[in-house]
Amino acid sequence: MAWLDSHLLTATVFLPLAWALAGLLVPARAEGGSGAIKSWTLVGSLVTFALSLLVYGRFEATGAAEFQLQEVAEWIPNLGISYNVGIDGISLWLILLTTFLTPIVILSSYQAIDRREKEYYALLLALETGMLGAFVAIDIFLFYVFWEVMLLPMYLLIGIWGGRERIYAAMKFFLYTVVGSLLMLVAIFYLAYQHKVQFGSYSTALLDLYKLSIPGGELLAPQSILFLAFALAFAIKVPLFPLHTWLPDAHVQAPTAGSVILASVLLKMGGYGFIRFAFPLFPQAVALFQVAFMTIAAIAIVYGAWVAMVQPDIKKLVAYSSVSHMGFVILGLFSLNALGVTGSIYQMLNHGISTGGLFLLVGMIYERRHTRAIADFGGISRTMPLFALAFMIITLSSVALPGTNGFVGEFLILLGSWSASPALTAVSALGVIFGAVYMLWMFQRVMFGPIKHKENENLVDLSFRELAVLAPLVVAVFFMGIFPNFFFGEMETSVQRFLSRSNLTVAQAAVVAPEAPAAIILQDPGKGN
Amino acid sequence: MDASTTIRADLLTLTSEQAMMLSPYLWVFGGTVLAMILSVTRAIQPRLPVFIVSVLTALVGMVVSLGLFAADRVMLFNNMMVGDSYANFFNVVFLASAALTMLASFEYLDQERLQYGEYYLLVLFAALGMMLMASALDLIVIFIALELMSLSVYVLVGFRRADRRSNEAAMKYFILGAAASAILLYGTALLYGATQSTNIRDIQAFVQSQSGGVSIMFTLGAWLVIVGFLFKIASVPFHMWMPDVYEGAPTPITGFMTTGLKAAAFATFVRIFISTGYGDGLPAAIQSHMHDIIVVCAVLTMVIGNAVALTQTNLKRMLAYSSIAHTGYILVGMIAGQGSEQGYAPVVLYLVAYAVMNMGAFAVLAILAARADQGLNLRDFSGLSSRQPWLAFAMSVFLLSMAGIPPTAGFAAKYLLFYSAVQAHEIGLVVISVLCSAISVYYYLRVLVHMYMHEPEEGAAPLRPVSVWAAAVVASMVVLTVQIGTLPAGMLAAAKRAVMSL
């Protein structure tokens, strides 16, 4: 237990991988199906969730250290590379999101996956390790390793268990990400080398790299180029318009669990990368590109919504809605104030819950009807009332109805971006309206009206297992919508720290008057309605 | 009497340090001779004894070299050879690669009805040639060692005598290789004319003493020597022979060529590279001139190797082009060698990582090759994950390592290599390199696609049983690939120690 106490993060990150390896010993096809491996994996993911709750318990919201539960071990001392993990109030929630969703997607795969189950569940757990590792790594080399490692399970999940165009989609997903991340790698080399030049020793620890002074301010200054190299990698992952084209393919072709993980966690990796690396390392470049990126984000919001509106396929519609929703995240981040950034982080969590939920629901209906075309449905609410109810709640969360989680995030982002750029905020607010249009229109076409297709008359409502999959998400939608402050408490210190690094004006103001940070203090935005 | 006609006793006797340093060479030579005698003995069935003696020769020689790794530098034969950590480091690589090649070949040769003792002898002679190459300091010795290695490999490439492709490959390789040897020899002659020496240290000292630049004869000689080596490492534009030779050679020999041969050529190339105009303290004009041309070669090698590999459907051919691409990356490391703090250590580490993953990959191919080396097309790999899950897994590890995906040896090596290039301010070159390696991901992953995402072909030929030897090779290479990938510090320290002794 003493070991666990001092290595809690390591244990949380690597438990799923160890569990997956042990799971390879579980007989895949014992008499009477593959129940053993399913239960084994589910238990593993639940234990991981329990460990992450322990992490939550140990985290102090107002801790003095920038990164808590830190663990450091030498790795490649020659180049100053170390195994260095730790969390702050931002990564904490993303870790919890990951561990919270993994058991859900495992449970959701029980029936959808009927071949090569052992490999499937092992890959899901390996993927969890990759994602958690990327969230806890505070050594840039370690981060890069996890960032790349998690590609592979996702690639295989899409490529083996996906739909008809799965190979094309998997390849596209992998290549897009690799191209982006390799340029980031060159930027990482440069940073590591700069540390040697400026401080005389090798280091890739993030806190050391924050201290670098890199010339910036102009378009072709090193800082700008480095920022763009990082931003490319993260923007592909987010994905930001116009780098989003891999996403509809990957989402539509992936098996349900893959889509959920992709939307809920992997896309967050992009936003998280901006927060953890691109912004604090290159504040001058952020100031330089602020308007450009906010403009792109606004375009992404509106464009994603428009394209979503005309999709005949539910899954594709949800995929494009991701482009729109993740545009909000970028908009909030680049507004560079406490409201916008907090809203962005919150929106990342929300998007994880609501879009993840939508993909799960699409998966459930697909298992019954083997189609996802909106035109093949209609009047489902009569045969599947429970399904319709769950669908409605998640849909409303996605369109940001007050009282649900989506509202808090988008509201904060728009408040924050208003002070940065009212015009772009106005454009982006249109995205909220379009969002309501395409989601509710789709909901209406699928759920209401007369039953046009005979096959829909005898659909079975949600099973107990499916209810167990959806219930935690529904609870989370309301809990996050009604008690946002529960989450803001942990984030606040980290967000302030983030701003003092990334926003030049805040950083300068903090030097003049350390008592009064220039950012707005968060009240309870939930009361805003 | 002048010095050339006296017999100097100190050249004919060996001190105990020198004898010690020479022991791996003598051991390998002795073992080879023993195997040769066994292979022609009619009293016994030579198949197994020759195999065992040969493998043991290589393995014990490897252990001895490993023991000598930390020893001090010893000059041998009037400075014509040197026993240093660098040489011993590569001796380990060569002998390991020879031993693994033989282990992976045993079953393969049985299947192809090629189980002749000569095969093992030639592998050992080639390894001995490589060892001499890596420790030679004299261009003449380098040439002789190179010929020992090349001649053995020419024969090995054509070992499938009944197969036209194999014959063609051997012939092509022989003619082009002979031409390259001639170029190398001509360059040596010119260098001798310009510097009055064939010893690369003397040549280096000569260059350093020429403050006003060097003569045209020297430049031409240096270039011819370097071209000879660019041919051996298959850098564009001297790469044409490679895909045909790789495709035609028996599969384990192709593996031997990508690992041992490549490492030997590069190990010697680094020594020569430093001495012929790219070393420390040279006039800037010589260095930058050389630098530019090598940069062009490196870029072309990476771009052409990767671009052509994209279209290949035969795995051996694809790996041949990928080998060309990797040559390009290593050239980047060579260019960066002088300007970065790690020196040539990343190059050495990359060679080891490359040898490990290629040895593994070709061992897998040797297992999968159907009769007459057929069945190595992409579609033959369809559904391999359900037919041979462990082989498919091992192959994926090697391919991902070649693509440079963590946590594999290929990633660690690439990271260090490109990092040293950034240190040497070659950022443009690094950007091109990483983009090329992004391209390479596509063709490596395509094999994965076939293995994991396609169903087995209808009526696919049943796979051969996997022999214990070959399985051991594959398994140990998987372990090494992951080990170097996750904990590269140890191997990097060894590589650093090796290049420090240069």
Tab-separated table of N, CA and C in Angstrom, chain A residues 24 75-79 81 115-116 119 140-141 144-146 148-149 151-152 155-156 158-160 166-167 170-171 174-175 178-179 182-183 185-186 188-190 192-193 196 202 204, chain B residues 341-342 385-386 400 404-407 411 414-416 418-419 422-423 425 427 430-431 434-435 437-438 441-442 445-446 448-449 451-455 485-489 492-493 496:
chain	number	residue	atom	x	y	z
A	24	LEU	N	-5.071	-11.508	-21.478
A	24	LEU	CA	-4.757	-12.379	-22.600
A	24	LEU	C	-4.728	-13.836	-22.161
A	75	TRP	N	15.013	8.569	-16.691
A	75	TRP	CA	14.685	7.670	-17.793
A	75	TRP	C	15.851	7.618	-18.775
A	76	ILE	N	16.077	8.727	-19.474
A	76	ILE	CA	17.253	8.784	-20.352
A	76	ILE	C	18.073	9.975	-19.874
A	77	PRO	N	18.874	9.780	-18.829
A	77	PRO	CA	19.548	10.909	-18.197
A	77	PRO	C	20.448	11.674	-19.158
A	78	ASN	N	20.974	10.977	-20.139
A	78	ASN	CA	21.819	11.608	-21.134
A	78	ASN	C	21.182	12.819	-21.791
A	79	LEU	N	19.875	12.760	-21.968
A	79	LEU	CA	19.170	13.839	-22.649
A	79	LEU	C	18.192	14.542	-21.714
A	81	ILE	N	15.809	13.366	-20.109
A	81	ILE	CA	14.438	12.881	-20.220
A	81	ILE	C	14.097	12.088	-18.966
A	115	ARG	N	-16.734	-10.788	-32.614
A	115	ARG	CA	-15.588	-11.569	-33.070
A	115	ARG	C	-14.311	-10.964	-32.510
A	116	ARG	N	-13.326	-11.798	-32.307
A	116	ARG	CA	-12.017	-11.420	-31.771
A	116	ARG	C	-12.174	-10.545	-30.534
A	119	GLU	N	-8.942	-9.627	-28.244
A	119	GLU	CA	-8.112	-8.534	-28.720
A	119	GLU	C	-8.827	-7.195	-28.532
A	140	ILE	N	7.769	16.464	-21.694
A	140	ILE	CA	7.223	16.593	-23.036
A	140	ILE	C	7.535	15.359	-23.893
A	141	PHE	N	8.650	14.718	-23.596
A	141	PHE	CA	8.982	13.477	-24.306
A	141	PHE	C	8.001	12.377	-23.936
A	144	TYR	N	4.790	12.903	-25.572
A	144	TYR	CA	4.803	12.515	-26.986
A	144	TYR	C	4.670	11.007	-27.144
A	145	VAL	N	5.357	10.273	-26.267
A	145	VAL	CA	5.283	8.814	-26.352
A	145	VAL	C	3.839	8.348	-26.158
A	146	PHE	N	3.190	8.840	-25.130
A	146	PHE	CA	1.797	8.420	-24.895
A	146	PHE	C	0.885	8.883	-26.029
A	148	GLU	N	1.525	9.224	-29.102
A	148	GLU	CA	1.623	8.344	-30.257
A	148	GLU	C	1.101	6.947	-29.932
A	149	VAL	N	1.378	6.506	-28.724
A	149	VAL	CA	1.008	5.139	-28.360
A	149	VAL	C	-0.501	4.942	-28.446
A	151	LEU	N	-2.511	6.167	-30.452
A	151	LEU	CA	-3.001	6.087	-31.832
A	151	LEU	C	-3.274	4.654	-32.255
A	152	LEU	N	-2.361	3.800	-31.841
A	152	LEU	CA	-2.346	2.465	-32.393
A	152	LEU	C	-3.573	1.638	-32.031
A	155	TYR	N	-6.438	2.952	-33.969
A	155	TYR	CA	-6.311	2.563	-35.376
A	155	TYR	C	-6.815	1.133	-35.580
A	156	LEU	N	-6.412	0.249	-34.680
A	156	LEU	CA	-6.835	-1.144	-34.830
A	156	LEU	C	-8.328	-1.285	-34.537
A	158	ILE	N	-10.670	0.852	-35.093
A	158	ILE	CA	-11.433	1.267	-36.271
A	158	ILE	C	-11.243	0.250	-37.397
A	159	GLY	N	-9.982	-0.152	-37.600
A	159	GLY	CA	-9.668	-0.956	-38.766
A	159	GLY	C	-10.190	-2.382	-38.697
A	160	ILE	N	-10.283	-2.943	-37.509
A	160	ILE	CA	-10.719	-4.345	-37.412
A	160	ILE	C	-12.216	-4.454	-37.190
A	166	ARG	N	-13.830	0.820	-43.257
A	166	ARG	CA	-13.040	0.980	-42.041
A	166	ARG	C	-11.545	1.172	-42.314
A	167	ILE	N	-11.022	0.499	-43.328
A	167	ILE	CA	-9.572	0.563	-43.541
A	167	ILE	C	-9.165	1.949	-44.015
A	170	ALA	N	-9.421	4.239	-41.003
A	170	ALA	CA	-8.370	4.029	-40.006
A	170	ALA	C	-7.060	4.618	-40.505
A	171	MET	N	-6.759	4.378	-41.779
A	171	MET	CA	-5.522	4.890	-42.337
A	171	MET	C	-5.506	6.413	-42.315
A	174	PHE	N	-4.906	7.705	-38.855
A	174	PHE	CA	-3.528	7.529	-38.398
A	174	PHE	C	-2.599	8.524	-39.094
A	175	LEU	N	-2.747	8.647	-40.400
A	175	LEU	CA	-1.806	9.490	-41.143
A	175	LEU	C	-1.963	10.961	-40.777
A	178	VAL	N	-0.318	11.437	-37.456
A	178	VAL	CA	1.142	11.273	-37.464
A	178	VAL	C	1.827	12.473	-38.113
A	179	VAL	N	1.266	12.956	-39.200
A	179	VAL	CA	1.891	14.106	-39.856
A	179	VAL	C	1.942	15.283	-38.893
A	182	LEU	N	4.482	14.620	-35.987
A	182	LEU	CA	5.912	14.595	-36.295
A	182	LEU	C	6.478	16.011	-36.379
A	183	LEU	N	5.676	16.942	-36.888
A	183	LEU	CA	6.172	18.317	-36.898
A	183	LEU	C	6.278	18.847	-35.477
A	185	LEU	N	7.100	17.046	-33.091
A	185	LEU	CA	8.316	16.424	-32.569
A	185	LEU	C	9.545	17.285	-32.887
A	186	VAL	N	9.584	17.834	-34.083
A	186	VAL	CA	10.715	18.700	-34.422
A	186	VAL	C	10.736	19.905	-33.487
A	188	ILE	N	9.631	19.941	-30.516
A	188	ILE	CA	10.074	19.452	-29.214
A	188	ILE	C	11.599	19.377	-29.173
A	189	PHE	N	12.189	18.869	-30.267
A	189	PHE	CA	13.661	18.838	-30.326
A	189	PHE	C	14.222	20.234	-30.099
A	190	TYR	N	13.615	21.179	-30.779
A	190	TYR	CA	14.131	22.539	-30.692
A	190	TYR	C	14.049	23.052	-29.267
A	192	ALA	N	13.924	21.296	-26.467
A	192	ALA	CA	14.866	20.585	-25.603
A	192	ALA	C	16.276	21.131	-25.813
A	193	TYR	N	16.585	21.426	-27.065
A	193	TYR	CA	17.908	21.956	-27.358
A	193	TYR	C	18.055	23.365	-26.792
A	196	LYS	N	19.116	23.361	-23.302
A	196	LYS	CA	20.560	23.128	-23.177
A	196	LYS	C	21.320	24.428	-23.428
A	202	TYR	N	20.459	19.476	-20.129
A	202	TYR	CA	19.350	18.920	-20.888
A	202	TYR	C	18.140	18.753	-19.982
A	204	THR	N	13.660	17.874	-20.529
A	204	THR	CA	12.418	17.950	-21.281
A	204	THR	C	11.237	18.077	-20.328
B	341	GLU	N	26.246	17.321	-29.852
B	341	GLU	CA	26.991	16.874	-28.688
B	341	GLU	C	27.117	15.360	-28.632
B	342	GLN	N	26.128	14.669	-29.167
B	342	GLN	CA	26.176	13.216	-29.096
B	342	GLN	C	27.112	12.633	-30.149
B	385	SER	N	-3.166	-12.502	-38.864
B	385	SER	CA	-3.392	-12.418	-37.414
B	385	SER	C	-4.268	-13.555	-36.925
B	386	SER	N	-5.080	-14.119	-37.804
B	386	SER	CA	-5.882	-15.257	-37.323
B	386	SER	C	-5.192	-16.583	-37.622
B	400	LEU	N	6.205	-1.354	-36.902
B	400	LEU	CA	5.970	-0.101	-36.185
B	400	LEU	C	7.292	0.508	-35.767
B	404	GLY	N	8.840	4.079	-36.700
B	404	GLY	CA	9.205	5.038	-35.665
B	404	GLY	C	8.076	5.383	-34.718
B	405	ILE	N	7.227	4.423	-34.431
B	405	ILE	CA	6.138	4.664	-33.486
B	405	ILE	C	6.607	4.196	-32.105
B	406	PRO	N	6.475	5.015	-31.060
B	406	PRO	CA	6.868	4.544	-29.745
B	406	PRO	C	5.950	3.439	-29.256
B	407	PRO	N	6.330	2.615	-28.327
B	407	PRO	CA	7.612	2.590	-27.602
B	407	PRO	C	8.542	1.536	-28.199
B	411	PHE	N	11.682	4.160	-32.742
B	411	PHE	CA	11.333	5.504	-32.286
B	411	PHE	C	12.471	6.120	-31.490
B	414	LYS	N	15.287	7.037	-33.783
B	414	LYS	CA	14.957	8.175	-34.632
B	414	LYS	C	14.950	9.464	-33.819
B	415	TYR	N	14.403	9.373	-32.638
B	415	TYR	CA	14.352	10.553	-31.773
B	415	TYR	C	15.757	11.093	-31.567
B	416	LEU	N	16.681	10.223	-31.174
B	416	LEU	CA	18.035	10.678	-30.884
B	416	LEU	C	18.725	11.196	-32.142
B	418	PHE	N	17.352	12.500	-34.948
B	418	PHE	CA	16.844	13.790	-35.413
B	418	PHE	C	17.140	14.883	-34.397
B	419	TYR	N	17.155	14.498	-33.150
B	419	TYR	CA	17.487	15.471	-32.108
B	419	TYR	C	18.909	15.979	-32.316
B	422	VAL	N	18.938	18.458	-35.033
B	422	VAL	CA	18.468	19.790	-34.631
B	422	VAL	C	19.590	20.525	-33.915
B	423	GLN	N	20.313	19.797	-33.080
B	423	GLN	CA	21.447	20.409	-32.390
B	423	GLN	C	22.470	20.947	-33.367
B	425	HIS	N	21.852	22.274	-36.032
B	425	HIS	CA	21.186	23.343	-36.788
B	425	HIS	C	20.765	22.896	-38.179
B	427	ILE	N	17.777	22.093	-39.206
B	427	ILE	CA	16.344	21.967	-38.953
B	427	ILE	C	15.566	21.656	-40.232
B	430	VAL	N	15.776	18.088	-40.878
B	430	VAL	CA	14.962	17.292	-39.956
B	430	VAL	C	13.494	17.336	-40.365
B	431	VAL	N	13.047	18.500	-40.798
B	431	VAL	CA	11.643	18.600	-41.211
B	431	VAL	C	11.388	17.672	-42.397
B	434	VAL	N	11.291	14.043	-41.066
B	434	VAL	CA	10.083	13.590	-40.372
B	434	VAL	C	8.917	13.483	-41.349
B	435	LEU	N	8.891	14.364	-42.348
B	435	LEU	CA	7.805	14.226	-43.319
B	435	LEU	C	7.960	12.927	-44.102
B	437	SER	N	9.309	10.302	-42.927
B	437	SER	CA	8.944	9.160	-42.102
B	437	SER	C	7.439	9.117	-41.886
B	438	ALA	N	6.768	10.253	-42.055
B	438	ALA	CA	5.297	10.195	-42.047
B	438	ALA	C	4.781	9.440	-43.265
B	441	VAL	N	5.004	5.714	-42.792
B	441	VAL	CA	3.989	5.087	-41.947
B	441	VAL	C	2.948	4.387	-42.808
B	442	TYR	N	2.653	5.005	-43.952
B	442	TYR	CA	1.598	4.444	-44.788
B	442	TYR	C	1.931	3.034	-45.241
B	445	LEU	N	2.090	0.505	-42.373
B	445	LEU	CA	0.768	0.179	-41.841
B	445	LEU	C	-0.039	-0.674	-42.815
B	446	ARG	N	0.256	-0.546	-44.107
B	446	ARG	CA	-0.504	-1.322	-45.069
B	446	ARG	C	-0.325	-2.820	-44.816
B	448	LEU	N	0.156	-4.055	-41.865
B	448	LEU	CA	-0.701	-4.300	-40.705
B	448	LEU	C	-2.155	-4.446	-41.138
B	449	VAL	N	-2.544	-3.588	-42.067
B	449	VAL	CA	-3.916	-3.662	-42.567
B	449	VAL	C	-4.199	-5.061	-43.095
B	451	MET	N	-2.595	-7.831	-42.418
B	451	MET	CA	-2.504	-8.886	-41.411
B	451	MET	C	-3.715	-8.891	-40.487
B	452	TYR	N	-4.200	-7.698	-40.149
B	452	TYR	CA	-5.233	-7.624	-39.125
B	452	TYR	C	-6.628	-7.326	-39.658
B	453	MET	N	-6.707	-6.652	-40.793
B	453	MET	CA	-8.034	-6.171	-41.195
B	453	MET	C	-8.594	-6.881	-42.411
B	454	HIS	N	-7.813	-7.774	-43.012
B	454	HIS	CA	-8.345	-8.553	-44.119
B	454	HIS	C	-8.549	-9.986	-43.662
B	455	GLU	N	-9.461	-10.642	-44.314
B	455	GLU	CA	-9.637	-12.068	-44.056
B	455	GLU	C	-8.597	-12.841	-44.861
B	485	GLY	N	13.432	0.363	-27.076
B	485	GLY	CA	12.445	1.425	-27.215
B	485	GLY	C	12.044	2.034	-25.890
B	486	THR	N	11.913	1.218	-24.876
B	486	THR	CA	11.450	1.769	-23.594
B	486	THR	C	12.618	2.254	-22.737
B	487	LEU	N	13.731	1.561	-22.776
B	487	LEU	CA	14.868	1.966	-21.946
B	487	LEU	C	16.115	2.122	-22.813
B	488	PRO	N	16.148	3.181	-23.616
B	488	PRO	CA	17.279	3.313	-24.536
B	488	PRO	C	18.559	3.786	-23.868
B	489	ALA	N	18.492	4.160	-22.594
B	489	ALA	CA	19.649	4.807	-21.964
B	489	ALA	C	20.883	3.910	-22.000
B	492	LEU	N	22.293	3.600	-25.515
B	492	LEU	CA	22.862	4.884	-25.925
B	492	LEU	C	24.230	5.090	-25.275
B	493	ALA	N	24.336	4.719	-23.997
B	493	ALA	CA	25.620	4.867	-23.308
B	493	ALA	C	26.683	4.007	-23.978
B	496	LYS	N	27.661	5.568	-27.181
B	496	LYS	CA	28.475	6.749	-26.934
B	496	LYS	C	29.912	6.356	-26.625
